Amino acid sequence: MRTERERPYVYVTWLTKLLVGENSCEWAAWFKAHYKDYDQFPTGFDRAGWRLAHTTLSSRLQDELEKRGQTVFTEDQNKFTLRGKVAVFAGKPDLIALYGTGGAIFDAKTGKPQPSHIIQVITYMYAVPRALPQYKDCAFDGKVVYADHVVDIPSSAVDNVFIDNLGRLIRRVGASSPARRVPSHLECGFCPITNADCTARAQAGLIAVAETDDF
Ligand code: SF4
């Protein structure tokens, strides 16, 4: 049975695909921002397998950074909560490493590279110095770490355009009026919200196939 949250709560990973257009249904994030403890649709995602692969990659990364003399903070040490006027914004970067005069935020990814992975790290680079007092004056670089390569993100990626886009999306999913609902076969197939809460899921069950003589 779903419970309405006292205050809209927005988690970083609910927004990253929306920010780069990999997903379009803002209503899913709006619903999660306003409700908790709702029944979830089984998506077939292998959470245990993902967790194992992710932990292995993160641990390897942590070892490498510490061997280089860097100070490393992981997962729960990096949890942040940023309170805005319309919503609480929260997240948890995999790794924060401090070295010399600077630092970097790392996120380990086990799947195929996607633009939303980069946006996720830029979002951490924006939020961590604002939410965690110990990093108040840090301009972090970012790194998305895959099994076979690393994508570097300069601190300049947190610019006014990014902050404006992120802020507008948080305001839309944190608003009291529902955000845009965009059912599609692919997106609904990976969405945990059940038909009981989202009646639009059923409409997306079929992909229309038509025939033509044009080619
Ligand atoms: S089931 Fe589909 S339409 Fe409903 S919230 Fe999820 S993605 Fe959006």
JSON list of N, CA, C and O in Angstrom, two decimals, residues 9-46:
[
{"chain": "A", "resi": 9, "resn": "TYR", "atom": "N", "xyz": [10.61, 13.94, -2.33]},
{"chain": "A", "resi": 9, "resn": "TYR", "atom": "CA", "xyz": [11.97, 13.43, -2.17]},
{"chain": "A", "resi": 9, "resn": "TYR", "atom": "C", "xyz": [12.41, 12.93, -3.54]},
{"chain": "A", "resi": 9, "resn": "TYR", "atom": "O", "xyz": [11.71, 12.12, -4.16]},
{"chain": "A", "resi": 10, "resn": "VAL", "atom": "N", "xyz": [13.54, 13.41, -4.01]},
{"chain": "A", "resi": 10, "resn": "VAL", "atom": "CA", "xyz": [13.99, 13.06, -5.37]},
{"chain": "A", "resi": 10, "resn": "VAL", "atom": "C", "xyz": [15.38, 12.45, -5.29]},
{"chain": "A", "resi": 10, "resn": "VAL", "atom": "O", "xyz": [16.30, 13.06, -4.72]},
{"chain": "A", "resi": 11, "resn": "TYR", "atom": "N", "xyz": [15.53, 11.25, -5.85]},
{"chain": "A", "resi": 11, "resn": "TYR", "atom": "CA", "xyz": [16.83, 10.58, -5.82]},
{"chain": "A", "resi": 11, "resn": "TYR", "atom": "C", "xyz": [17.52, 10.78, -7.18]},
{"chain": "A", "resi": 11, "resn": "TYR", "atom": "O", "xyz": [16.87, 10.75, -8.23]},
{"chain": "A", "resi": 12, "resn": "VAL", "atom": "N", "xyz": [18.82, 10.98, -7.14]},
{"chain": "A", "resi": 12, "resn": "VAL", "atom": "CA", "xyz": [19.58, 11.32, -8.36]},
{"chain": "A", "resi": 12, "resn": "VAL", "atom": "C", "xyz": [19.26, 10.40, -9.53]},
{"chain": "A", "resi": 12, "resn": "VAL", "atom": "O", "xyz": [18.98, 10.86, -10.64]},
{"chain": "A", "resi": 13, "resn": "THR", "atom": "N", "xyz": [19.28, 9.09, -9.29]},
{"chain": "A", "resi": 13, "resn": "THR", "atom": "CA", "xyz": [19.15, 8.16, -10.42]},
{"chain": "A", "resi": 13, "resn": "THR", "atom": "C", "xyz": [17.76, 8.15, -11.05]},
{"chain": "A", "resi": 13, "resn": "THR", "atom": "O", "xyz": [17.58, 7.59, -12.13]},
{"chain": "A", "resi": 14, "resn": "TRP", "atom": "N", "xyz": [16.79, 8.78, -10.41]},
{"chain": "A", "resi": 14, "resn": "TRP", "atom": "CA", "xyz": [15.46, 8.88, -11.04]},
{"chain": "A", "resi": 14, "resn": "TRP", "atom": "C", "xyz": [15.46, 9.95, -12.14]},
{"chain": "A", "resi": 14, "resn": "TRP", "atom": "O", "xyz": [14.54, 10.01, -12.96]},
{"chain": "A", "resi": 15, "resn": "LEU", "atom": "N", "xyz": [16.48, 10.81, -12.14]},
{"chain": "A", "resi": 15, "resn": "LEU", "atom": "CA", "xyz": [16.48, 11.95, -13.06]},
{"chain": "A", "resi": 15, "resn": "LEU", "atom": "C", "xyz": [17.44, 11.83, -14.23]},
{"chain": "A", "resi": 15, "resn": "LEU", "atom": "O", "xyz": [17.27, 12.49, -15.25]},
{"chain": "A", "resi": 16, "resn": "THR", "atom": "N", "xyz": [18.50, 11.02, -14.08]},
{"chain": "A", "resi": 16, "resn": "THR", "atom": "CA", "xyz": [19.60, 11.12, -15.04]},
{"chain": "A", "resi": 16, "resn": "THR", "atom": "C", "xyz": [19.19, 10.75, -16.47]},
{"chain": "A", "resi": 16, "resn": "THR", "atom": "O", "xyz": [19.60, 11.41, -17.42]},
{"chain": "A", "resi": 17, "resn": "LYS", "atom": "N", "xyz": [18.36, 9.70, -16.62]},
{"chain": "A", "resi": 17, "resn": "LYS", "atom": "CA", "xyz": [17.94, 9.33, -17.98]},
{"chain": "A", "resi": 17, "resn": "LYS", "atom": "C", "xyz": [17.00, 10.39, -18.57]},
{"chain": "A", "resi": 17, "resn": "LYS", "atom": "O", "xyz": [16.97, 10.61, -19.78]},
{"chain": "A", "resi": 18, "resn": "LEU", "atom": "N", "xyz": [16.22, 11.02, -17.70]},
{"chain": "A", "resi": 18, "resn": "LEU", "atom": "CA", "xyz": [15.32, 12.09, -18.18]},
{"chain": "A", "resi": 18, "resn": "LEU", "atom": "C", "xyz": [16.13, 13.29, -18.66]},
{"chain": "A", "resi": 18, "resn": "LEU", "atom": "O", "xyz": [15.78, 13.93, -19.66]},
{"chain": "A", "resi": 19, "resn": "LEU", "atom": "N", "xyz": [17.22, 13.58, -17.98]},
{"chain": "A", "resi": 19, "resn": "LEU", "atom": "CA", "xyz": [18.01, 14.77, -18.32]},
{"chain": "A", "resi": 19, "resn": "LEU", "atom": "C", "xyz": [18.64, 14.66, -19.71]},
{"chain": "A", "resi": 19, "resn": "LEU", "atom": "O", "xyz": [18.85, 15.67, -20.37]},
{"chain": "A", "resi": 20, "resn": "VAL", "atom": "N", "xyz": [18.97, 13.44, -20.14]},
{"chain": "A", "resi": 20, "resn": "VAL", "atom": "CA", "xyz": [19.59, 13.28, -21.46]},
{"chain": "A", "resi": 20, "resn": "VAL", "atom": "C", "xyz": [18.65, 12.68, -22.50]},
{"chain": "A", "resi": 20, "resn": "VAL", "atom": "O", "xyz": [19.07, 12.35, -23.60]},
{"chain": "A", "resi": 21, "resn": "GLY", "atom": "N", "xyz": [17.37, 12.53, -22.14]},
{"chain": "A", "resi": 21, "resn": "GLY", "atom": "CA", "xyz": [16.40, 12.06, -23.13]},
{"chain": "A", "resi": 21, "resn": "GLY", "atom": "C", "xyz": [16.41, 10.55, -23.36]},
{"chain": "A", "resi": 21, "resn": "GLY", "atom": "O", "xyz": [15.79, 10.06, -24.30]},
{"chain": "A", "resi": 22, "resn": "GLU", "atom": "N", "xyz": [17.13, 9.78, -22.51]},
{"chain": "A", "resi": 22, "resn": "GLU", "atom": "CA", "xyz": [17.06, 8.32, -22.64]},
{"chain": "A", "resi": 22, "resn": "GLU", "atom": "C", "xyz": [15.69, 7.83, -22.17]},
{"chain": "A", "resi": 22, "resn": "GLU", "atom": "O", "xyz": [15.20, 6.80, -22.60]},
{"chain": "A", "resi": 23, "resn": "ASN", "atom": "N", "xyz": [15.08, 8.54, -21.25]},
{"chain": "A", "resi": 23, "resn": "ASN", "atom": "CA", "xyz": [13.69, 8.31, -20.82]},
{"chain": "A", "resi": 23, "resn": "ASN", "atom": "C", "xyz": [12.90, 9.60, -21.01]},
{"chain": "A", "resi": 23, "resn": "ASN", "atom": "O", "xyz": [13.47, 10.70, -21.02]},
{"chain": "A", "resi": 24, "resn": "SER", "atom": "N", "xyz": [11.57, 9.43, -21.15]},
{"chain": "A", "resi": 24, "resn": "SER", "atom": "CA", "xyz": [10.71, 10.61, -21.37]},
{"chain": "A", "resi": 24, "resn": "SER", "atom": "C", "xyz": [9.62, 10.75, -20.33]},
{"chain": "A", "resi": 24, "resn": "SER", "atom": "O", "xyz": [9.01, 11.81, -20.23]},
{"chain": "A", "resi": 25, "resn": "CYS", "atom": "N", "xyz": [9.31, 9.68, -19.60]},
{"chain": "A", "resi": 25, "resn": "CYS", "atom": "CA", "xyz": [8.15, 9.72, -18.69]},
{"chain": "A", "resi": 25, "resn": "CYS", "atom": "C", "xyz": [8.54, 10.34, -17.34]},
{"chain": "A", "resi": 25, "resn": "CYS", "atom": "O", "xyz": [9.04, 9.65, -16.45]},
{"chain": "A", "resi": 26, "resn": "GLU", "atom": "N", "xyz": [8.29, 11.63, -17.21]},
{"chain": "A", "resi": 26, "resn": "GLU", "atom": "CA", "xyz": [8.62, 12.32, -15.96]},
{"chain": "A", "resi": 26, "resn": "GLU", "atom": "C", "xyz": [7.66, 11.91, -14.84]},
{"chain": "A", "resi": 26, "resn": "GLU", "atom": "O", "xyz": [7.94, 12.10, -13.67]},
{"chain": "A", "resi": 27, "resn": "TRP", "atom": "N", "xyz": [6.49, 11.36, -15.23]},
{"chain": "A", "resi": 27, "resn": "TRP", "atom": "CA", "xyz": [5.50, 10.98, -14.23]},
{"chain": "A", "resi": 27, "resn": "TRP", "atom": "C", "xyz": [6.05, 9.92, -13.29]},
{"chain": "A", "resi": 27, "resn": "TRP", "atom": "O", "xyz": [5.74, 9.90, -12.10]},
{"chain": "A", "resi": 28, "resn": "ALA", "atom": "N", "xyz": [6.89, 8.99, -13.81]},
{"chain": "A", "resi": 28, "resn": "ALA", "atom": "CA", "xyz": [7.46, 7.92, -12.96]},
{"chain": "A", "resi": 28, "resn": "ALA", "atom": "C", "xyz": [8.28, 8.55, -11.83]},
{"chain": "A", "resi": 28, "resn": "ALA", "atom": "O", "xyz": [8.17, 8.14, -10.67]},
{"chain": "A", "resi": 29, "resn": "ALA", "atom": "N", "xyz": [9.10, 9.54, -12.17]},
{"chain": "A", "resi": 29, "resn": "ALA", "atom": "CA", "xyz": [9.90, 10.22, -11.13]},
{"chain": "A", "resi": 29, "resn": "ALA", "atom": "C", "xyz": [9.00, 11.03, -10.21]},
{"chain": "A", "resi": 29, "resn": "ALA", "atom": "O", "xyz": [9.22, 11.08, -8.99]},
{"chain": "A", "resi": 30, "resn": "TRP", "atom": "N", "xyz": [7.97, 11.65, -10.78]},
{"chain": "A", "resi": 30, "resn": "TRP", "atom": "CA", "xyz": [7.02, 12.44, -9.97]},
{"chain": "A", "resi": 30, "resn": "TRP", "atom": "C", "xyz": [6.33, 11.53, -8.94]},
{"chain": "A", "resi": 30, "resn": "TRP", "atom": "O", "xyz": [6.21, 11.90, -7.76]},
{"chain": "A", "resi": 31, "resn": "PHE", "atom": "N", "xyz": [5.91, 10.33, -9.40]},
{"chain": "A", "resi": 31, "resn": "PHE", "atom": "CA", "xyz": [5.22, 9.41, -8.48]},
{"chain": "A", "resi": 31, "resn": "PHE", "atom": "C", "xyz": [6.16, 8.98, -7.35]},
{"chain": "A", "resi": 31, "resn": "PHE", "atom": "O", "xyz": [5.79, 9.00, -6.17]},
{"chain": "A", "resi": 32, "resn": "LYS", "atom": "N", "xyz": [7.41, 8.60, -7.70]},
{"chain": "A", "resi": 32, "resn": "LYS", "atom": "CA", "xyz": [8.35, 8.17, -6.67]},
{"chain": "A", "resi": 32, "resn": "LYS", "atom": "C", "xyz": [8.71, 9.32, -5.73]},
{"chain": "A", "resi": 32, "resn": "LYS", "atom": "O", "xyz": [8.99, 9.10, -4.55]},
{"chain": "A", "resi": 33, "resn": "ALA", "atom": "N", "xyz": [8.70, 10.53, -6.26]},
{"chain": "A", "resi": 33, "resn": "ALA", "atom": "CA", "xyz": [9.00, 11.70, -5.42]},
{"chain": "A", "resi": 33, "resn": "ALA", "atom": "C", "xyz": [7.91, 11.94, -4.38]},
{"chain": "A", "resi": 33, "resn": "ALA", "atom": "O", "xyz": [8.19, 12.48, -3.30]},
{"chain": "A", "resi": 34, "resn": "HIS", "atom": "N", "xyz": [6.68, 11.52, -4.69]},
{"chain": "A", "resi": 34, "resn": "HIS", "atom": "CA", "xyz": [5.55, 11.83, -3.80]},
{"chain": "A", "resi": 34, "resn": "HIS", "atom": "C", "xyz": [5.06, 10.64, -2.98]},
{"chain": "A", "resi": 34, "resn": "HIS", "atom": "O", "xyz": [4.34, 10.83, -2.00]},
{"chain": "A", "resi": 35, "resn": "TYR", "atom": "N", "xyz": [5.43, 9.42, -3.40]},
{"chain": "A", "resi": 35, "resn": "TYR", "atom": "CA", "xyz": [4.93, 8.23, -2.70]},
{"chain": "A", "resi": 35, "resn": "TYR", "atom": "C", "xyz": [6.09, 7.27, -2.40]},
{"chain": "A", "resi": 35, "resn": "TYR", "atom": "O", "xyz": [7.06, 7.19, -3.16]},
{"chain": "A", "resi": 36, "resn": "LYS", "atom": "N", "xyz": [5.93, 6.52, -1.30]},
{"chain": "A", "resi": 36, "resn": "LYS", "atom": "CA", "xyz": [6.91, 5.47, -0.97]},
{"chain": "A", "resi": 36, "resn": "LYS", "atom": "C", "xyz": [6.13, 4.21, -0.60]},
{"chain": "A", "resi": 36, "resn": "LYS", "atom": "O", "xyz": [4.89, 4.24, -0.50]},
{"chain": "A", "resi": 37, "resn": "ASP", "atom": "N", "xyz": [6.86, 3.12, -0.42]},
{"chain": "A", "resi": 37, "resn": "ASP", "atom": "CA", "xyz": [6.26, 1.82, -0.02]},
{"chain": "A", "resi": 37, "resn": "ASP", "atom": "C", "xyz": [5.17, 1.36, -0.99]},
{"chain": "A", "resi": 37, "resn": "ASP", "atom": "O", "xyz": [4.21, 0.70, -0.58]},
{"chain": "A", "resi": 38, "resn": "TYR", "atom": "N", "xyz": [5.30, 1.69, -2.25]},
{"chain": "A", "resi": 38, "resn": "TYR", "atom": "CA", "xyz": [4.31, 1.25, -3.24]},
{"chain": "A", "resi": 38, "resn": "TYR", "atom": "C", "xyz": [4.71, -0.15, -3.75]},
{"chain": "A", "resi": 38, "resn": "TYR", "atom": "O", "xyz": [5.89, -0.52, -3.74]},
{"chain": "A", "resi": 39, "resn": "ASP", "atom": "N", "xyz": [3.71, -0.91, -4.20]},
{"chain": "A", "resi": 39, "resn": "ASP", "atom": "CA", "xyz": [4.00, -2.22, -4.79]},
{"chain": "A", "resi": 39, "resn": "ASP", "atom": "C", "xyz": [4.83, -2.02, -6.05]},
{"chain": "A", "resi": 39, "resn": "ASP", "atom": "O", "xyz": [4.59, -1.06, -6.80]},
{"chain": "A", "resi": 40, "resn": "GLN", "atom": "N", "xyz": [5.77, -2.94, -6.28]},
{"chain": "A", "resi": 40, "resn": "GLN", "atom": "CA", "xyz": [6.63, -2.77, -7.45]},
{"chain": "A", "resi": 40, "resn": "GLN", "atom": "C", "xyz": [6.44, -3.87, -8.47]},
{"chain": "A", "resi": 40, "resn": "GLN", "atom": "O", "xyz": [6.30, -5.05, -8.10]},
{"chain": "A", "resi": 41, "resn": "PHE", "atom": "N", "xyz": [6.45, -3.50, -9.72]},
{"chain": "A", "resi": 41, "resn": "PHE", "atom": "CA", "xyz": [6.31, -4.43, -10.83]},
{"chain": "A", "resi": 41, "resn": "PHE", "atom": "C", "xyz": [7.64, -5.16, -11.01]},
{"chain": "A", "resi": 41, "resn": "PHE", "atom": "O", "xyz": [8.69, -4.51, -11.01]},
{"chain": "A", "resi": 42, "resn": "PRO", "atom": "N", "xyz": [7.65, -6.50, -11.17]},
{"chain": "A", "resi": 42, "resn": "PRO", "atom": "CA", "xyz": [8.93, -7.19, -11.37]},
{"chain": "A", "resi": 42, "resn": "PRO", "atom": "C", "xyz": [9.52, -6.87, -12.74]},
{"chain": "A", "resi": 42, "resn": "PRO", "atom": "O", "xyz": [8.89, -7.11, -13.76]},
{"chain": "A", "resi": 43, "resn": "THR", "atom": "N", "xyz": [10.70, -6.28, -12.78]},
{"chain": "A", "resi": 43, "resn": "THR", "atom": "CA", "xyz": [11.31, -5.87, -14.05]},
{"chain": "A", "resi": 43, "resn": "THR", "atom": "C", "xyz": [12.28, -6.91, -14.60]},
{"chain": "A", "resi": 43, "resn": "THR", "atom": "O", "xyz": [12.81, -6.75, -15.68]},
{"chain": "A", "resi": 44, "resn": "GLY", "atom": "N", "xyz": [12.54, -7.99, -13.84]},
{"chain": "A", "resi": 44, "resn": "GLY", "atom": "CA", "xyz": [13.47, -9.02, -14.30]},
{"chain": "A", "resi": 44, "resn": "GLY", "atom": "C", "xyz": [14.93, -8.64, -14.11]},
{"chain": "A", "resi": 44, "resn": "GLY", "atom": "O", "xyz": [15.82, -9.36, -14.53]},
{"chain": "A", "resi": 45, "resn": "PHE", "atom": "N", "xyz": [15.18, -7.52, -13.45]},
{"chain": "A", "resi": 45, "resn": "PHE", "atom": "CA", "xyz": [16.54, -7.06, -13.24]},
{"chain": "A", "resi": 45, "resn": "PHE", "atom": "C", "xyz": [17.24, -7.94, -12.20]},
{"chain": "A", "resi": 45, "resn": "PHE", "atom": "O", "xyz": [16.68, -8.20, -11.13]},
{"chain": "A", "resi": 46, "resn": "ASP", "atom": "N", "xyz": [18.44, -8.42, -12.51]},
{"chain": "A", "resi": 46, "resn": "ASP", "atom": "CA", "xyz": [19.20, -9.30, -11.60]},
{"chain": "A", "resi": 46, "resn": "ASP", "atom": "C", "xyz": [19.98, -8.43, -10.60]},
{"chain": "A", "resi": 46, "resn": "ASP", "atom": "O", "xyz": [21.15, -8.12, -10.82]}
]
